[in-house]
Coordinates of C-alpha atoms in Angstrom, one line a residue:
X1 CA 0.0 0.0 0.0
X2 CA 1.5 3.3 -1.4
X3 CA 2.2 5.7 2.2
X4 CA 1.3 9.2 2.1
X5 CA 2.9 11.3 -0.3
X6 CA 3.2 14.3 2.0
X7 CA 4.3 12.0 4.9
X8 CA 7.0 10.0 3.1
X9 CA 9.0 12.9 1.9
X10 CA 8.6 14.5 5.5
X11 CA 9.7 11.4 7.3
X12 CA 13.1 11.3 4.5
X13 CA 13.8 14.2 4.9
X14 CA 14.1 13.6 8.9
X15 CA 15.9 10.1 7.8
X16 CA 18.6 11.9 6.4
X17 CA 19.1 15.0 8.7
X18 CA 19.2 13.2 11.8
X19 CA 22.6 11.6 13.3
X20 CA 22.8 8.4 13.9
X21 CA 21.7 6.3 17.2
X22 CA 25.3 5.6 17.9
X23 CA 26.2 9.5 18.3
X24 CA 22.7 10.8 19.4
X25 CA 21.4 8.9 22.1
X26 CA 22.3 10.6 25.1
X27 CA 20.7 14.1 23.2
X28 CA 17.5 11.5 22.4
X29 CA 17.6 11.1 26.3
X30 CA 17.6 14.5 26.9
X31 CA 14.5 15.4 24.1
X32 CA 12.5 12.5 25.7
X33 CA 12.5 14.0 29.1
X34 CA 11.6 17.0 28.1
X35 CA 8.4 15.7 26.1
X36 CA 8.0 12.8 29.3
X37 CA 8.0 16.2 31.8
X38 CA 5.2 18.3 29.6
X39 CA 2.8 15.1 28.6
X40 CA -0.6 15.4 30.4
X41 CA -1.8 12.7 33.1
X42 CA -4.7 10.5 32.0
X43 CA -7.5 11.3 35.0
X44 CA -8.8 7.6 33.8
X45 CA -5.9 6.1 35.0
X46 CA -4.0 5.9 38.6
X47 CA -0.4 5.9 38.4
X48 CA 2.1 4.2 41.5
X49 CA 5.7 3.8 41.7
X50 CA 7.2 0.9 43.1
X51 CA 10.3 -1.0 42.2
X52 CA 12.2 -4.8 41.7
X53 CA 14.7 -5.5 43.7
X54 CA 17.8 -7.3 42.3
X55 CA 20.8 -9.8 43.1
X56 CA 23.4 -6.8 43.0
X57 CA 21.9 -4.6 45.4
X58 CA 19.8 -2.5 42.2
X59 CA 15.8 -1.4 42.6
X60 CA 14.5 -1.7 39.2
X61 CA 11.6 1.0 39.5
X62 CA 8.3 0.0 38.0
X63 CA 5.1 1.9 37.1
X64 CA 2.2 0.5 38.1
X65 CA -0.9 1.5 35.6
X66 CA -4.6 0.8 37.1
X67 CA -7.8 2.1 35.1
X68 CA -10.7 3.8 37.2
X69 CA -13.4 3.4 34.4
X70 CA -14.2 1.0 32.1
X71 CA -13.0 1.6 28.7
X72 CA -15.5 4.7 27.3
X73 CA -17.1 5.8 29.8
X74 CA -16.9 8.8 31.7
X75 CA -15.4 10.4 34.7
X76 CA -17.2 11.4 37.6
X77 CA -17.9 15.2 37.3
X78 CA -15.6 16.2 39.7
X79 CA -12.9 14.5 37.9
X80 CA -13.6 15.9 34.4
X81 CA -13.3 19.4 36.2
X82 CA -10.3 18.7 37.8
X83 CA -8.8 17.3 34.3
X84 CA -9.1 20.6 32.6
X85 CA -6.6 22.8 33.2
X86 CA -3.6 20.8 31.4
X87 CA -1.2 22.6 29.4
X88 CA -1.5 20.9 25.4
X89 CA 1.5 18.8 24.7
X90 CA 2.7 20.3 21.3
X91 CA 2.3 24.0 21.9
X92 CA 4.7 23.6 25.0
X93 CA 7.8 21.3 23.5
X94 CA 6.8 21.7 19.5
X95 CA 9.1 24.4 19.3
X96 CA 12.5 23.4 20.9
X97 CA 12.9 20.1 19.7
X98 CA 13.4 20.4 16.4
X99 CA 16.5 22.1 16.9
X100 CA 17.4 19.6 19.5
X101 CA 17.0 16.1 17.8
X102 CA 15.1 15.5 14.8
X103 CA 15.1 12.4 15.3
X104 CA 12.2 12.5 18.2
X105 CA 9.9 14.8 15.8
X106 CA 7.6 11.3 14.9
X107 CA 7.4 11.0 19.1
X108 CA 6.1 14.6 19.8
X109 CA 2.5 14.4 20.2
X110 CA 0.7 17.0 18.1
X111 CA -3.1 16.2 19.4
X112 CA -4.5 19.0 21.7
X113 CA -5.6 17.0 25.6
X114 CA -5.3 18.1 28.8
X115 CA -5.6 17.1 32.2
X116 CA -4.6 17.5 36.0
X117 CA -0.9 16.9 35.2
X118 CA -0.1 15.5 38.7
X119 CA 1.2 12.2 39.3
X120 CA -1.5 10.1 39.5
X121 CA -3.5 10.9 37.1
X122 CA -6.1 12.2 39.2
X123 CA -7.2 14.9 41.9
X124 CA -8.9 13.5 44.7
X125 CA -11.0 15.2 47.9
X126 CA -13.0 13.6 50.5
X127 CA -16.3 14.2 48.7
X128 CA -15.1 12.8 45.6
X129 CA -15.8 8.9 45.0
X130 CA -13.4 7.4 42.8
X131 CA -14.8 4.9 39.7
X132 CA -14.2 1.2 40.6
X133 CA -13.3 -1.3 38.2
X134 CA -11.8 -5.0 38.0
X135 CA -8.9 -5.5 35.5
X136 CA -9.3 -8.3 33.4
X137 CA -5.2 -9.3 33.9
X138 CA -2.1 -7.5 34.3
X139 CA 0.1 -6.7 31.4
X140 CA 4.0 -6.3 32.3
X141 CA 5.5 -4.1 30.0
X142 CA 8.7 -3.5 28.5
X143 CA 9.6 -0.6 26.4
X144 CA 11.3 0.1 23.1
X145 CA 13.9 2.6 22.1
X146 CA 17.2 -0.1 21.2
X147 CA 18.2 -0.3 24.7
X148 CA 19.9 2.8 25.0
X149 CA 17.0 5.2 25.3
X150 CA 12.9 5.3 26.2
X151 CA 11.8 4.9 29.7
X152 CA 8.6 4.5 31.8
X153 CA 8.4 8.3 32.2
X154 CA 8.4 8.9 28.2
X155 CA 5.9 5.4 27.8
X156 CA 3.6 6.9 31.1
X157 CA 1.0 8.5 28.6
X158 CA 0.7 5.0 26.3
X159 CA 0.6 2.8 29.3
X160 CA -2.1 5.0 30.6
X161 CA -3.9 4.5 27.5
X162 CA -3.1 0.7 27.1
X163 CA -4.7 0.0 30.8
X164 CA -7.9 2.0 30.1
X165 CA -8.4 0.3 26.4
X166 CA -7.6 -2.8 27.7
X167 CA -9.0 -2.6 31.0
X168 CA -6.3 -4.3 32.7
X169 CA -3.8 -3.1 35.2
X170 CA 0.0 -2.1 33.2
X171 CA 3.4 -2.6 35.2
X172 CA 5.9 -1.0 33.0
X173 CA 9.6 -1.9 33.5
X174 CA 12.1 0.8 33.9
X175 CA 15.2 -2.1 33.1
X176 CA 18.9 -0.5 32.8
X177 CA 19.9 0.8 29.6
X178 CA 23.0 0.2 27.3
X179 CA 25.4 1.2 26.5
X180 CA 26.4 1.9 30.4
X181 CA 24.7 -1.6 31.1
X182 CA 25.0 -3.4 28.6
X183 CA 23.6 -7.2 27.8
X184 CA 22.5 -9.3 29.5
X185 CA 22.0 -6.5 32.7
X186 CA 18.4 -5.0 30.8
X187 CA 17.0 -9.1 30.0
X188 CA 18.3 -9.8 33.6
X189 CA 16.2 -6.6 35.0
X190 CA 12.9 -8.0 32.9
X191 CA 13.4 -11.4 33.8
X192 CA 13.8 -10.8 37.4
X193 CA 10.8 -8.1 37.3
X194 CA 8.4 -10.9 36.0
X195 CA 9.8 -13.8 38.5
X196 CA 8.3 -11.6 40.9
X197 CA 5.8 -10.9 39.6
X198 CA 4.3 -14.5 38.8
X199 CA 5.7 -15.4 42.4
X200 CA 3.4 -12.5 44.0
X201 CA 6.0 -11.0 45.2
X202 CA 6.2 -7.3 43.8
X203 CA 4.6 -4.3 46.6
X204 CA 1.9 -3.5 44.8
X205 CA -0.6 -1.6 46.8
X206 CA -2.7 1.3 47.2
X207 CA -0.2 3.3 48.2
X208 CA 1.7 5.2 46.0
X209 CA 5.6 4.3 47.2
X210 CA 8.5 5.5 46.4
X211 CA 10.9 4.1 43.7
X212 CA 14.7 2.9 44.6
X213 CA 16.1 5.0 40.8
X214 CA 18.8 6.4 43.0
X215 CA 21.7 6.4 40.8
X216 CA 20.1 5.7 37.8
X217 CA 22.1 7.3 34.8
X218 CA 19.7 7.9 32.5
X219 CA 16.4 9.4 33.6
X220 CA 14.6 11.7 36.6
X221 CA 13.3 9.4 39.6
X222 CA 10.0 8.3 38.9
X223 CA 7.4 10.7 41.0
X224 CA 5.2 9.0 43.6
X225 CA 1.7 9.6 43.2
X226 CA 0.5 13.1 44.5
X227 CA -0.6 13.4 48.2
X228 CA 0.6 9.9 48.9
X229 CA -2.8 8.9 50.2
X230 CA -4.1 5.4 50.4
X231 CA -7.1 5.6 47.4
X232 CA -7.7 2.0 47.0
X233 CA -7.6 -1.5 48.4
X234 CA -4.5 -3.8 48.2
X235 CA -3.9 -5.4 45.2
X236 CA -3.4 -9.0 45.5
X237 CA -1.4 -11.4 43.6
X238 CA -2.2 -11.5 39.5
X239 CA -3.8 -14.7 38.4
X240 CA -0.5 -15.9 36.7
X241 CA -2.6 -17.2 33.6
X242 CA -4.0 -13.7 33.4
X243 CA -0.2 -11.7 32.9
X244 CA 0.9 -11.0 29.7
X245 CA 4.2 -10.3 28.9
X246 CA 4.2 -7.0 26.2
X247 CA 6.8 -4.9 24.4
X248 CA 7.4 -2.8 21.5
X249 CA 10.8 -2.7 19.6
X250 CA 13.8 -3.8 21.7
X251 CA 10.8 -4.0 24.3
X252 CA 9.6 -6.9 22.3
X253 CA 12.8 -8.5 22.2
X254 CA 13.0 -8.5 26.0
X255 CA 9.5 -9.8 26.4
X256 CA 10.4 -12.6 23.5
X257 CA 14.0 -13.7 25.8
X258 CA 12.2 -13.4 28.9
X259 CA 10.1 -15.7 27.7
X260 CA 12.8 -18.3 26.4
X261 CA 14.9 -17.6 29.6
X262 CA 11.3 -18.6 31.8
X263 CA 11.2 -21.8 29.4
X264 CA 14.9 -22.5 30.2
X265 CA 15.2 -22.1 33.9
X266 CA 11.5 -23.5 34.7
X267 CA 11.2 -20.7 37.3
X268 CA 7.3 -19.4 36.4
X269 CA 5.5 -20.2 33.2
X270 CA 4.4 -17.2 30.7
X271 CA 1.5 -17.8 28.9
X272 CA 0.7 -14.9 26.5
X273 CA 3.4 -12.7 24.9
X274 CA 2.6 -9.8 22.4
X275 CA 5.2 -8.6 20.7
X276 CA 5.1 -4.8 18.5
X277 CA 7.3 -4.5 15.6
X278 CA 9.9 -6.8 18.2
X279 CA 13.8 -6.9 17.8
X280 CA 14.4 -10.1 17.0
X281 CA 17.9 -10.1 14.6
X282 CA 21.3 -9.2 14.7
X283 CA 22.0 -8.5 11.4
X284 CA 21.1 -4.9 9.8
X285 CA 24.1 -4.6 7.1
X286 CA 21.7 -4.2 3.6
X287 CA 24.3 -5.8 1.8
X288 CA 24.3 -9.0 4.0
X289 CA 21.1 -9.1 5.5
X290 CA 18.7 -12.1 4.8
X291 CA 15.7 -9.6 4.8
X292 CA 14.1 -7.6 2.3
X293 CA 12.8 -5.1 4.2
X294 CA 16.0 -3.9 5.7
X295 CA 17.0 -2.7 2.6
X296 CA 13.8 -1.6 1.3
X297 CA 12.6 0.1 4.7
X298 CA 16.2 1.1 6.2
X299 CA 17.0 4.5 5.0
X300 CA 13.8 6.7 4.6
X301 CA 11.6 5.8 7.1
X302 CA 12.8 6.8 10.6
X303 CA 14.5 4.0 12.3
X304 CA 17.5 3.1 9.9
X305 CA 19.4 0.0 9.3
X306 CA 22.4 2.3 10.2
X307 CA 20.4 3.3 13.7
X308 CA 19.6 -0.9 14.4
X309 CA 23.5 -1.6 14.0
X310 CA 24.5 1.1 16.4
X311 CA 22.0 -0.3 18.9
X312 CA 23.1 -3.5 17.9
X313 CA 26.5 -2.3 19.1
X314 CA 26.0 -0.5 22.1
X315 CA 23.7 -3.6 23.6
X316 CA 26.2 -6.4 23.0
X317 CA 29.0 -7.0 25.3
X318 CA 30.8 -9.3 22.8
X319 CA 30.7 -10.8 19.7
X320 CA 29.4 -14.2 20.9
X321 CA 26.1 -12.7 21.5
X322 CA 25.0 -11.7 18.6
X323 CA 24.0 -15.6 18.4
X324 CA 22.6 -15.2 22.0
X325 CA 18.9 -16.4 21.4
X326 CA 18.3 -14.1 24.6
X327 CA 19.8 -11.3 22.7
X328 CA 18.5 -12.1 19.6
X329 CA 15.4 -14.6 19.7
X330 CA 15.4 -15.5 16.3
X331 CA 18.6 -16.9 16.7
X332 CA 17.4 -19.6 18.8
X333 CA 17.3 -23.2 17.9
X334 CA 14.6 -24.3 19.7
X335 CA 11.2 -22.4 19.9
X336 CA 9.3 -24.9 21.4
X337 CA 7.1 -24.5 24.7
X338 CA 6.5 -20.2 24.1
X339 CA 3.8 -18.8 25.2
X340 CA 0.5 -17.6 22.7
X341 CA 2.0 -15.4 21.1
X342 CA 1.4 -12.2 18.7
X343 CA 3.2 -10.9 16.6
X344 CA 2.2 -7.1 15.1
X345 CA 5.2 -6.2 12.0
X346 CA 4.6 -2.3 10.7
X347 CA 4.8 -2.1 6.5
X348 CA 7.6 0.4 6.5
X349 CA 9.4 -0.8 9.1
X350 CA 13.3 -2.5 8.6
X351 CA 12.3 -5.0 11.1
X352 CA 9.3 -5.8 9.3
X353 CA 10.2 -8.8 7.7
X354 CA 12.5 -10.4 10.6
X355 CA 9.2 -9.9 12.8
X356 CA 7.2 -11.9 10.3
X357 CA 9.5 -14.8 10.3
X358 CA 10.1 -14.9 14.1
X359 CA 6.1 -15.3 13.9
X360 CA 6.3 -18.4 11.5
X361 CA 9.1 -20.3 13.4
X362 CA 7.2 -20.1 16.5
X363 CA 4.1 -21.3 14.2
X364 CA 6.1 -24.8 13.5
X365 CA 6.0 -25.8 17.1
X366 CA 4.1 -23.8 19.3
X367 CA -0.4 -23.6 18.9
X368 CA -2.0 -20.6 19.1
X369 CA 0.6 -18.1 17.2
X370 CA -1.3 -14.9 15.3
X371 CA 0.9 -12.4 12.9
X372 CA -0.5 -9.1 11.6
X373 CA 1.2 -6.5 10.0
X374 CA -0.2 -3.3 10.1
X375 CA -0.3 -1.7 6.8
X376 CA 1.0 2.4 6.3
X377 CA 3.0 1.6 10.0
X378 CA 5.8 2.6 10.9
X379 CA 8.8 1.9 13.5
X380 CA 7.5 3.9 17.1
X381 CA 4.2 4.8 16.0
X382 CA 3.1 3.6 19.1
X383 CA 4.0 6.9 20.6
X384 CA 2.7 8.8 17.9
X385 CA 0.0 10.6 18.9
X386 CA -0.7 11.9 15.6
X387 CA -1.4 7.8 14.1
X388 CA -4.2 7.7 15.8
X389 CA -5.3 5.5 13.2
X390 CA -2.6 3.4 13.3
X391 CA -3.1 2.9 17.4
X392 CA -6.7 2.1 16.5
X393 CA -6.0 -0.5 14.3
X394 CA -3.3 -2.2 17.1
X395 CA -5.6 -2.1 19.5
X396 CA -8.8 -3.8 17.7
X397 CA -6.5 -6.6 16.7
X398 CA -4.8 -6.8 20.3
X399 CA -8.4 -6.5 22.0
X400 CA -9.6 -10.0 19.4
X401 CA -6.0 -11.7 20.6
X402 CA -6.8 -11.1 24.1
X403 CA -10.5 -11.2 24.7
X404 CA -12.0 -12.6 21.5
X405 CA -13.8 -9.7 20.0
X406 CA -14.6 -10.2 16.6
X407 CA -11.8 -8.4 13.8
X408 CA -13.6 -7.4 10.6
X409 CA -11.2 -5.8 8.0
X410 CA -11.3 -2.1 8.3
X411 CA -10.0 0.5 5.5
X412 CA -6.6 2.4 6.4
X413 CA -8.2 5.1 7.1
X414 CA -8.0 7.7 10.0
X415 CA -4.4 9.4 10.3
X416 CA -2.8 11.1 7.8
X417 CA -0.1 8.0 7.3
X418 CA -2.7 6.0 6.0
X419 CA -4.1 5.7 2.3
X420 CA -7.2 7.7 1.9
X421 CA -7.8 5.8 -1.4
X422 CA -8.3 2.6 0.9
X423 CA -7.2 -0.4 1.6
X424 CA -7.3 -3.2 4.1
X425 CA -5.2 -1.7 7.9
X426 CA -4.0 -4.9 8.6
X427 CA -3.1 -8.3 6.7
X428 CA -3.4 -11.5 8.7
X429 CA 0.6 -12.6 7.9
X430 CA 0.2 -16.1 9.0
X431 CA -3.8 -16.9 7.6
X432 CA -4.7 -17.9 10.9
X433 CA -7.7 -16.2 11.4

């Protein structure tokens, strides 16, 4: 499907103008703070710190996502008041940004929301009774950026979003990043992070703690919720068959080894995964490459096969493990005994076409693997407030993996990256459905 006209030349033009990962990610650090610090709060959403501690003495904070209302419905009055006195995202940061690091133009969201701003998500007084709901599960997620950048203050406003859509509770993991850590210290941090979680072990409560980022190199301290109060009942230990283990880029590649390295040392037993436009290779050279798409997709679309190696190279500690399977899944000889799994690949993407085939090994020996690529996508749009479409679309197919609502094919319709002529959003890459 041909991509906007208007968009493609815009998103080259970025493509070329940018520097690469390699020299940039410490200014991409920077830039994402900046847009993580002016992002509006979702008031349908309460938001608590906690954190994972590990072997060597490090808390790995966590962000605990829990949804108030049920997906579409409305706030109690008091709260929509409260809600609407935001400052809007783009006139704040749209600005500055471009003169500090092109590359994080695709990430800064250009729709007009507001809300409280504070921590939590929401304002509360004594007269005010907050919405109740039950989550359906818990979703533990990991976050993309190659390993070296992102964070669970920059991913707050789409976890938000994910636990009200989905209407389950969101852990987001705030793992160590490379190259000042690099593999296996980030798998390690998610591993550990969902061992405890499956084991019931994590502090989650009511009560907004504090989170161990003390010495942290790359981000602020997460904020504990606002006025600290105790606004809802203890939250007990997930259901372990209702977790599912969730990440987009190198995200999805941590979810996709935390999932082998559960297999392999028989500690807990994952069993759903979703993975979004995953990591899964090692190899991003066009000229030796095994995939079409890093050639096709790896110069004018973003992400670059030049940005993948440098992320490549600032995550490895060695050479050896490049043919890691828990740094690079599709590596792995043996796929057997993974969770249900889906896999979602975006068209112009330079991962696109490793995704797809990471889906189809898995589909020789595991039941109940699903593949759709989402057609007019792009590498990150999951923070892309502007593809709202494109959001849509992940969602609907995410919401008939989960919980069995029906999927009808839809037109690629409804952000300006998708094809107003038409056209299906999705393509079913493995038939299944």
């Amino acid at each position: 499907m041909p991509i906007n006209e208007a968009l493609f030349a815009a998103m080259k033009a970025a493509s070329y103008i940018k520097p690469n990962a390699g020299k940039s990610y410490k200014l991409q650090r920077v830039a994402e703070e900046l847009i993580a610090k002016q992002a509006p709060a979702n008031p349908k959403c309460r938001v608590e710190d906690i954190s994972a501690p590990m072997a060597d003495g490090y808390a790995v904070p966590l962000r605990v996502f829990t949804p108030l209302v049920a997906y579409g419905a409305p706030l109690p009055e008091a709260l929509e008041e409260s809600s609407a006195s935001g400052t809007p995202v783009a006139s704040a940061i749209s600005a500055i940004l471009p003169a500090v690091l092109p590359k994080v133009l695709p990430k800064i969201p250009i729709k007009e929301s507001t809300s409280s701003g504070k921590a939590d998500g929401i304002s509360v007084n004594a007269n005010t009774e907050l919405p109740s709901v039950t989550p359906r599960g818990t979703i533990l997620f990991f976050h993309g950026g190659g390993w070296t950048t992102g964070g669970i203050n920059l991913y707050t406003q789409a976890c938000a979003h994910m636990a009200v859509r989905l209407q389950r509770r969101v852990i987001a993991v705030e793992y160590r990043l490379a190259p000042e850590y690099r593999f296996p210290t980030a798998v390690e941090d998610c591993y550990e992070a969902a061992r405890q979680l499956f084991a019931g072990e994590l502090p989650i409560s009511g009560v907004g703690g504090g989170s161990a980022a003390d010495g942290h190199p790359q981000s602020a301290a997460p904020t504990a919720p606002a006025g600290g109060g105790d606004i809802s009942a203890t939250i007990p230990a997930p259901d372990p068959d209702s977790i599912v283990l969730f990440g987009d880029s190198a995200g999805g590649n941590l979810a996709a080894a935390v999932s082998l390295m559960a297999r392999d040392r028989g500690e807990f037993t994952p069993c759903t995964q979703m993975l979004l436009y995953p990591v899964v290779g090692n190899d991003y050279n066009p000229e030796t490459s095994p995939f079409e798409s890093v050639r096709t997709n790896g110069t004018d679309y973003i992400l670059t096969a030049q940005d993948m190696a440098d992320y490549i190279d600032m995550y490895r500690s060695s050479v050896a493990d490049l043919t890691n399977p828990y740094f690079a899944p599709l590596t792995a000889h043996d796929l057997s005994n993974q969770p249900r799994t889906l896999v979602l690949s975006a068209e112009y993407c330079p991962l696109r076409d490793e995704d797809e085939a990471y889906a189809r090994r898995l589909q020789l020996v595991n039941d109940n693997v699903s593949c759709y690529r989402i057609h007019d996508g792009i590498h990150g749009y999951l923070l892309n407030t502007s593809a709202v479409g494109l959001v849509t679309t992940t969602y609907r197919i995410i919401e008939h993996f989960l919980d069995g609502t029906p999927l009808e094919p839809a037109p690629g319709t409804g952000t300006t990256a998708n094809a107003p002529e038409g056209g299906d959003a999705w393509q079913d890459v493995l038939g299944t459905d």
